[in-house]
Amino acid sequence: MALKHETPLLDQLESGPWPSFVTGLKRLAESEGKQYAPMMQDLLGQLEYSYKTRKGFWKGGTVGVRGYGGGVIPRFSEVADKYPESSEFHTLRVQPPAGMHYDTKTLRTLCDIWEEHGSGLIAFHGQSGDIMFQGATTESTQAAFDALNEIGFDLGGAGAAVRTSMSCVGGARCEQSCFNEQKAHRMMINATLDDMHRPSLPYKFKFKFSGCANDCVNASHRSDFAVLGTWRDDIKVDQDKFKQYIAERGRKEINDQVVNMCPTRALSINDDDTLDVDNKSCVKCMHCINVLTKALSPGDDKGVTILMGGKRTLKIGDLMGSVIVPFKKLETEEDFEELVELGEACIEFFAENALEHERIGEMIERIGLVNFLEGVGLEVDPNMISHPRTSSYVRTDGWDEEVAKWEARKGVAAE
Ligand code: SF4
């Protein structure tokens, strides 16, 4: 089927070296006999018109499915008179499986459902983790949702609600994984699902789970509640493999690319080409492990660090998450339940104390981290501060006594 509208500006986007979304849109618009082709024809027309006028012509509204207060992003066209077939182009946000593990049969079924009820256009995945089924009419939204629900998929979050969470691919594909990301993700979302489907919070709230500090799902700076895998014993070193790296790449390269790039200078190469790690200084940044994958790996005493309030960009500027739990084991059922309880406590505190349109990071800046920790029942821990003696916000007189008290509480023998 030939294109209905001329698209000279969009055509330019196809001329670069990378695959263009325009090609995909055209393929859908040109599909013979498909119910969505007329919609995609007019969508291309409207998009070209937007490029020409440098204006967006989508406005919101209210569209939903039975029993849910969110999960559908309504899009109504303001130029429907010119492009009637794409006058409604709503998006269904759908939760992916934790870790985004699909089999091809499921992917094909998802595509079939969207070809039947929507535009055929699907984005895997949005920054909140959702599968974005883009291009439904108001009439077809319920039917599309019913079909997705039938095969076990559920809507995600939109608006002032708990958002669809994300977890990295995890232990199934990655040897650096330090905890069961999928389990933590699933348990947390199952417990907070009501706050996802019925938006009633001051603003959005995102959970993200990364198996190590490489943070493949951007948890530390793009989620309100970030769970990052880490370890607290020593990095594991296979000295034979390390010697092999030295033999293959030479001392200079390993020095330049690994040893000298350790942020805390925790690494040194011995005369016999073995590696020395000052584990007390290591901040578990993952750099050396990433470069020397065969020789180095995370320790055995694994767990998670929990950070709160990361986001770029907030109204008050960019924030990385603040550590609220320096280390937590996440092995037993009880450990996972404690994590979920903390998540619920944070949401409750956020719901009661945040201002309208204020993310939890901004709320913590406003009320102070100490008040927040007290509010959710967490104790201040010296490990939360990376350089206590250089931070002007930390009084250091009496600090040694505080550390002694903390050690006594934790049962650590004072040195
Ligand atoms: Fe240094 Fe990072 Fe390796 Fe630790 S993980 S030794 S901080 S490079």
XYZ file of C-alpha atoms and ligand atoms in Angstrom:
423
model
C 0.000 0.000 0.000
C 1.457 3.388 -1.003
C 1.922 6.098 1.625
C -0.958 8.560 1.813
C 1.089 11.574 2.928
C 4.320 13.056 1.634
C 6.993 12.866 4.362
C 10.130 14.694 3.134
C 11.339 15.638 6.615
C 10.817 12.172 8.081
C 12.542 10.645 5.058
C 15.731 12.457 6.031
C 15.795 10.523 9.294
C 16.192 7.317 7.326
C 19.329 8.533 5.570
C 21.726 8.135 8.528
C 23.785 5.042 9.348
C 21.438 3.709 12.039
C 18.092 1.950 11.676
C 15.349 4.559 11.834
C 12.024 4.365 13.633
C 10.548 6.029 10.546
C 11.258 2.901 8.505
C 9.350 0.858 11.068
C 6.394 3.222 11.026
C 6.309 3.137 7.228
C 6.418 -0.653 7.206
C 3.325 -0.735 9.421
C 1.584 1.953 7.319
C 2.271 0.057 4.103
C 1.044 -3.324 5.383
C -1.617 -4.652 3.037
C -4.950 -5.600 4.566
C -3.998 -4.841 8.178
C -6.536 -3.039 10.345
C -3.854 -0.712 11.717
C -2.454 0.486 8.353
C -4.824 3.516 7.944
C -4.006 4.636 11.518
C -0.266 4.448 10.831
C -0.704 6.289 7.512
C -2.269 9.260 9.299
C 0.199 8.975 12.183
C 3.038 9.522 9.709
C 1.113 12.472 8.267
C 0.704 14.026 11.709
C 4.345 13.411 12.603
C 5.512 15.111 9.411
C 3.161 18.004 10.197
C 4.728 18.248 13.683
C 8.223 18.364 12.203
C 7.111 21.071 9.773
C 5.369 23.241 12.369
C 7.762 22.288 15.208
C 4.821 21.652 17.486
C 3.409 18.566 19.200
C -0.280 17.922 18.705
C -1.050 15.302 21.327
C -3.150 16.113 24.362
C -4.080 13.954 27.334
C -7.503 12.941 28.583
C -9.020 10.064 30.482
C -8.873 6.512 29.204
C -8.674 3.416 31.332
C -9.677 -0.172 31.746
C -12.145 -1.581 34.241
C -10.854 -1.750 37.809
C -7.667 0.226 37.151
C -6.919 3.886 37.865
C -3.752 4.041 35.778
C -1.594 2.203 33.290
C -2.994 3.782 30.141
C -1.514 7.010 28.737
C -4.271 8.744 26.791
C -3.269 10.559 23.597
C -5.832 12.512 21.605
C -4.824 14.388 18.477
C -5.396 18.119 18.204
C -5.268 17.878 14.413
C -7.774 15.061 14.064
C -9.576 16.962 11.320
C -6.473 16.645 9.120
C -5.515 13.121 10.234
C -8.726 11.421 11.401
C -7.473 7.819 11.464
C -4.876 8.598 14.171
C -7.140 10.858 16.225
C -6.646 8.501 19.212
C -3.283 6.899 19.862
C -3.215 5.717 23.481
C -0.380 3.778 25.089
C -0.858 0.751 27.328
C 1.958 0.391 29.835
C 2.432 -3.283 30.565
C 4.717 -4.867 33.139
C 7.430 -7.066 31.645
C 8.549 -10.228 33.399
C 11.160 -9.491 36.087
C 14.611 -9.411 34.473
C 12.898 -9.045 31.094
C 13.134 -12.713 30.307
C 10.797 -13.691 27.470
C 10.537 -16.709 25.287
C 9.939 -16.185 21.581
C 6.457 -17.700 21.745
C 5.418 -15.061 24.272
C 6.931 -12.268 22.176
C 5.062 -13.511 19.104
C 1.808 -13.668 21.065
C 2.329 -10.100 22.310
C 2.884 -8.956 18.708
C -0.219 -10.824 17.505
C -2.363 -9.227 20.206
C -1.166 -5.778 19.279
C -1.654 -6.359 15.567
C -5.230 -7.362 16.314
C -6.137 -4.603 18.779
C -3.611 -1.814 18.302
C -1.200 -0.231 15.849
C 1.394 -3.007 15.739
C 3.897 -0.609 17.299
C 5.522 -1.854 20.518
C 8.494 -0.378 22.410
C 10.590 -2.703 24.577
C 11.037 -1.032 27.118
C 10.359 2.434 28.535
C 12.667 3.939 31.181
C 10.285 2.798 33.947
C 10.585 -0.725 32.599
C 7.233 -1.007 30.852
C 6.488 -2.646 27.560
C 4.858 0.247 25.717
C 1.995 -0.857 23.510
C 1.505 2.329 21.530
C -1.482 3.211 19.409
C -4.824 2.019 20.750
C -8.184 3.655 20.235
C -10.419 4.244 23.240
C -12.688 1.497 21.962
C -9.952 -1.103 21.555
C -8.128 -0.408 24.865
C -10.225 -2.747 27.009
C -10.100 -5.591 24.474
C -6.320 -5.241 24.154
C -5.887 -5.302 27.901
C -8.165 -8.334 28.254
C -6.125 -10.229 25.678
C -2.838 -9.333 27.390
C -4.277 -10.207 30.770
C -5.414 -13.553 29.427
C -1.773 -14.568 28.838
C -0.692 -13.378 32.273
C 0.403 -9.793 31.676
C -0.734 -6.882 33.807
C -0.763 -3.117 33.404
C 2.079 -1.109 34.891
C 2.048 2.234 36.646
C 1.422 5.735 35.365
C 0.793 9.034 37.118
C 1.266 9.575 40.849
C 1.722 5.907 41.642
C 4.216 3.141 42.222
C 5.699 2.651 38.772
C 6.492 -0.515 36.918
C 9.746 -1.649 38.397
C 12.884 -2.901 36.643
C 15.412 -5.561 37.467
C 18.551 -6.376 35.514
C 18.928 -9.629 33.599
C 20.526 -11.060 36.714
C 22.068 -14.368 37.630
C 20.549 -16.156 34.616
C 22.953 -14.391 32.252
C 25.435 -12.510 34.438
C 28.118 -13.941 36.672
C 28.459 -10.711 38.691
C 24.933 -10.926 40.089
C 25.006 -10.637 43.887
C 21.382 -11.415 44.775
C 18.172 -12.760 43.336
C 16.991 -9.595 41.582
C 13.910 -11.167 40.056
C 12.630 -12.463 43.361
C 13.165 -9.128 45.124
C 11.505 -7.290 42.216
C 8.484 -9.585 42.070
C 7.922 -9.652 45.828
C 8.171 -5.866 46.103
C 5.754 -5.209 43.258
C 3.282 -7.844 44.370
C 3.181 -6.158 47.785
C 2.728 -2.639 46.387
C 0.498 -3.443 43.411
C -2.460 -1.555 44.836
C -0.423 1.666 44.829
C 0.495 0.974 41.208
C -2.985 0.388 39.865
C -4.741 3.070 41.903
C -2.598 6.235 41.841
C -2.904 7.962 45.213
C 0.654 9.054 46.049
C 1.978 12.643 45.972
C 4.041 11.731 42.906
C 5.632 8.746 41.156
C 7.692 6.168 43.050
C 10.088 3.803 41.287
C 11.839 0.665 42.459
C 14.829 -0.730 40.585
C 16.992 -3.760 41.241
C 20.543 -4.154 39.924
C 22.589 -7.227 40.717
C 25.867 -5.340 41.151
C 27.329 -1.837 41.144
C 27.508 -1.850 37.326
C 23.861 -0.961 37.807
C 22.580 -2.016 34.383
C 19.068 -0.670 35.113
C 20.283 2.761 36.286
C 18.853 2.202 39.750
C 21.118 4.538 41.724
C 20.224 7.658 39.764
C 16.880 6.814 38.201
C 14.854 5.225 40.927
C 13.452 6.315 44.244
C 14.293 2.994 45.879
C 17.428 1.382 44.457
C 18.598 -2.082 45.463
C 22.172 -2.779 44.341
C 23.986 -6.052 44.781
C 27.357 -5.969 46.533
C 29.560 -8.054 48.844
C 31.388 -7.401 52.103
C 34.216 -9.924 52.171
C 37.217 -9.994 49.867
C 37.255 -9.868 46.074
C 38.049 -13.334 44.753
C 41.305 -13.435 42.805
C 42.418 -16.257 40.562
C 46.148 -15.490 40.538
C 46.921 -17.877 37.655
C 44.376 -16.138 35.443
C 45.739 -12.783 36.556
C 49.254 -13.832 35.537
C 47.817 -14.872 32.197
C 46.367 -11.363 31.708
C 49.780 -9.889 32.496
C 51.440 -12.258 30.026
C 48.929 -11.403 27.306
C 48.551 -7.657 27.839
C 51.690 -6.628 29.688
C 52.134 -4.901 33.060
C 51.822 -1.426 31.582
C 48.391 -2.002 30.102
C 47.063 -3.670 33.246
C 48.523 -0.848 35.334
C 47.037 1.821 33.077
C 43.643 0.252 32.598
C 43.027 -1.363 35.945
C 45.396 -0.613 38.810
C 45.651 3.135 38.229
C 41.938 3.433 37.589
C 40.886 1.960 40.911
C 39.181 4.925 42.604
C 40.613 4.053 46.014
C 44.052 2.816 44.914
C 43.280 -0.570 46.403
C 45.201 -2.581 43.823
C 48.872 -3.297 43.292
C 50.845 -5.799 41.239
C 53.524 -7.761 43.079
C 56.950 -8.536 41.637
C 55.872 -12.091 40.823
C 52.951 -10.795 38.699
C 50.300 -11.592 41.282
C 47.640 -9.084 42.324
C 47.304 -7.586 45.756
C 43.905 -6.197 46.777
C 43.552 -3.955 49.801
C 40.014 -5.070 50.451
C 39.436 -2.602 53.293
C 39.899 0.248 50.838
C 37.884 -1.307 48.004
C 34.550 0.444 47.465
C 33.166 -2.340 45.244
C 32.913 -0.130 42.167
C 33.242 -3.207 39.863
C 35.861 -1.619 37.575
C 38.662 -4.162 38.054
C 36.198 -7.065 37.909
C 34.735 -5.755 34.650
C 38.126 -5.517 32.982
C 39.656 -8.707 34.371
C 36.518 -10.823 34.354
C 38.308 -14.146 34.305
C 40.676 -13.333 37.166
C 38.439 -11.378 39.544
C 34.952 -11.860 40.886
C 32.758 -10.571 43.722
C 33.286 -12.130 47.156
C 31.115 -14.852 48.669
C 29.436 -12.818 51.402
C 26.930 -11.182 49.075
C 23.998 -8.915 49.794
C 22.571 -5.551 48.810
C 22.975 -1.852 49.448
C 19.755 0.160 49.460
C 19.696 3.742 48.221
C 16.889 6.232 48.330
C 15.882 9.262 46.280
C 17.992 9.196 43.109
C 16.723 11.057 40.072
C 18.025 13.126 37.243
C 16.737 15.708 36.963
C 14.642 16.871 39.903
C 13.374 20.377 40.473
C 16.262 20.802 42.916
C 18.876 19.409 40.497
C 20.330 15.956 39.921
C 20.529 13.545 42.814
C 22.211 10.190 43.171
C 20.434 7.965 45.674
C 21.518 8.282 49.324
C 22.519 5.080 51.069
C 19.921 4.188 53.674
C 21.010 0.583 54.240
C 24.758 0.033 53.640
C 24.548 -3.748 53.598
C 21.776 -6.273 53.914
C 21.862 -9.994 53.352
C 19.172 -11.143 50.958
C 19.083 -14.908 51.159
C 16.293 -16.231 53.308
C 12.579 -15.683 52.861
C 12.723 -13.518 55.966
C 15.410 -11.269 54.402
C 13.225 -10.693 51.358
C 10.200 -9.973 53.538
C 12.212 -7.383 55.488
C 13.161 -5.704 52.228
C 9.509 -5.555 51.198
C 8.530 -4.175 54.607
C 11.104 -1.408 54.201
C 9.738 -0.608 50.739
C 6.217 -0.392 52.136
C 7.354 1.794 55.051
C 9.077 4.193 52.625
C 5.962 4.461 50.464
C 3.800 5.080 53.514
C 6.120 7.794 54.813
C 6.300 9.328 51.337
C 2.498 9.319 51.006
C 2.076 11.067 54.337
C 4.911 13.593 54.168
C 5.686 14.568 50.590
C 4.228 17.646 48.974
C 2.212 17.395 45.801
C 4.520 16.664 42.835
C 7.550 16.076 45.047
C 9.733 12.984 44.606
C 11.058 11.245 47.690
C 14.601 12.574 47.055
C 13.291 16.121 47.149
C 11.249 15.385 50.245
C 14.361 14.039 52.022
C 16.304 17.182 51.032
C 13.505 19.274 52.515
C 12.960 17.419 55.786
C 16.495 16.068 56.324
C 17.807 12.521 55.970
C 17.856 11.948 59.735
C 14.135 12.666 60.006
C 13.418 10.372 57.102
C 15.456 7.524 58.606
C 13.683 7.974 61.914
C 10.326 8.029 60.116
C 10.905 4.688 58.404
C 12.551 3.126 61.450
C 16.149 2.873 60.212
C 19.157 3.484 62.407
C 21.893 5.825 61.305
C 24.967 3.807 60.488
C 28.536 5.162 60.176
C 28.872 3.199 56.928
C 26.375 5.562 55.319
C 29.041 8.255 55.203
C 31.960 7.574 52.894
C 34.238 10.285 54.308
C 32.895 11.284 57.725
C 35.892 13.402 58.638
C 35.728 15.495 55.485
C 31.994 16.126 55.521
C 31.084 19.442 57.077
C 27.690 18.038 58.008
C 29.116 15.447 60.369
C 30.282 16.441 63.834
C 33.372 14.438 64.546
C 33.830 15.308 68.205
C 32.562 12.281 70.078
C 32.602 10.280 66.864
C 34.877 7.562 68.274
C 32.426 6.971 71.122
C 29.585 6.766 68.600
C 31.497 4.183 66.596
C 32.199 2.197 69.768
C 28.477 2.258 70.591
C 27.633 1.136 67.089
C 30.167 -1.679 67.246
C 28.798 -2.788 70.607
C 25.281 -2.782 69.132
C 26.381 -4.853 66.180
C 28.482 -7.145 68.316
C 31.690 -6.122 66.549
C 34.721 -6.233 68.821
C 36.253 -2.755 69.076
C 39.855 -2.652 67.914
Fe 39.188 -0.755 43.203
Fe 36.683 -0.833 42.314
Fe 38.257 -2.996 42.072
Fe 37.374 -2.244 44.479
S 36.098 -2.968 42.756
S 39.475 -2.853 43.958
S 37.356 -0.014 44.306
S 38.549 -0.998 41.067
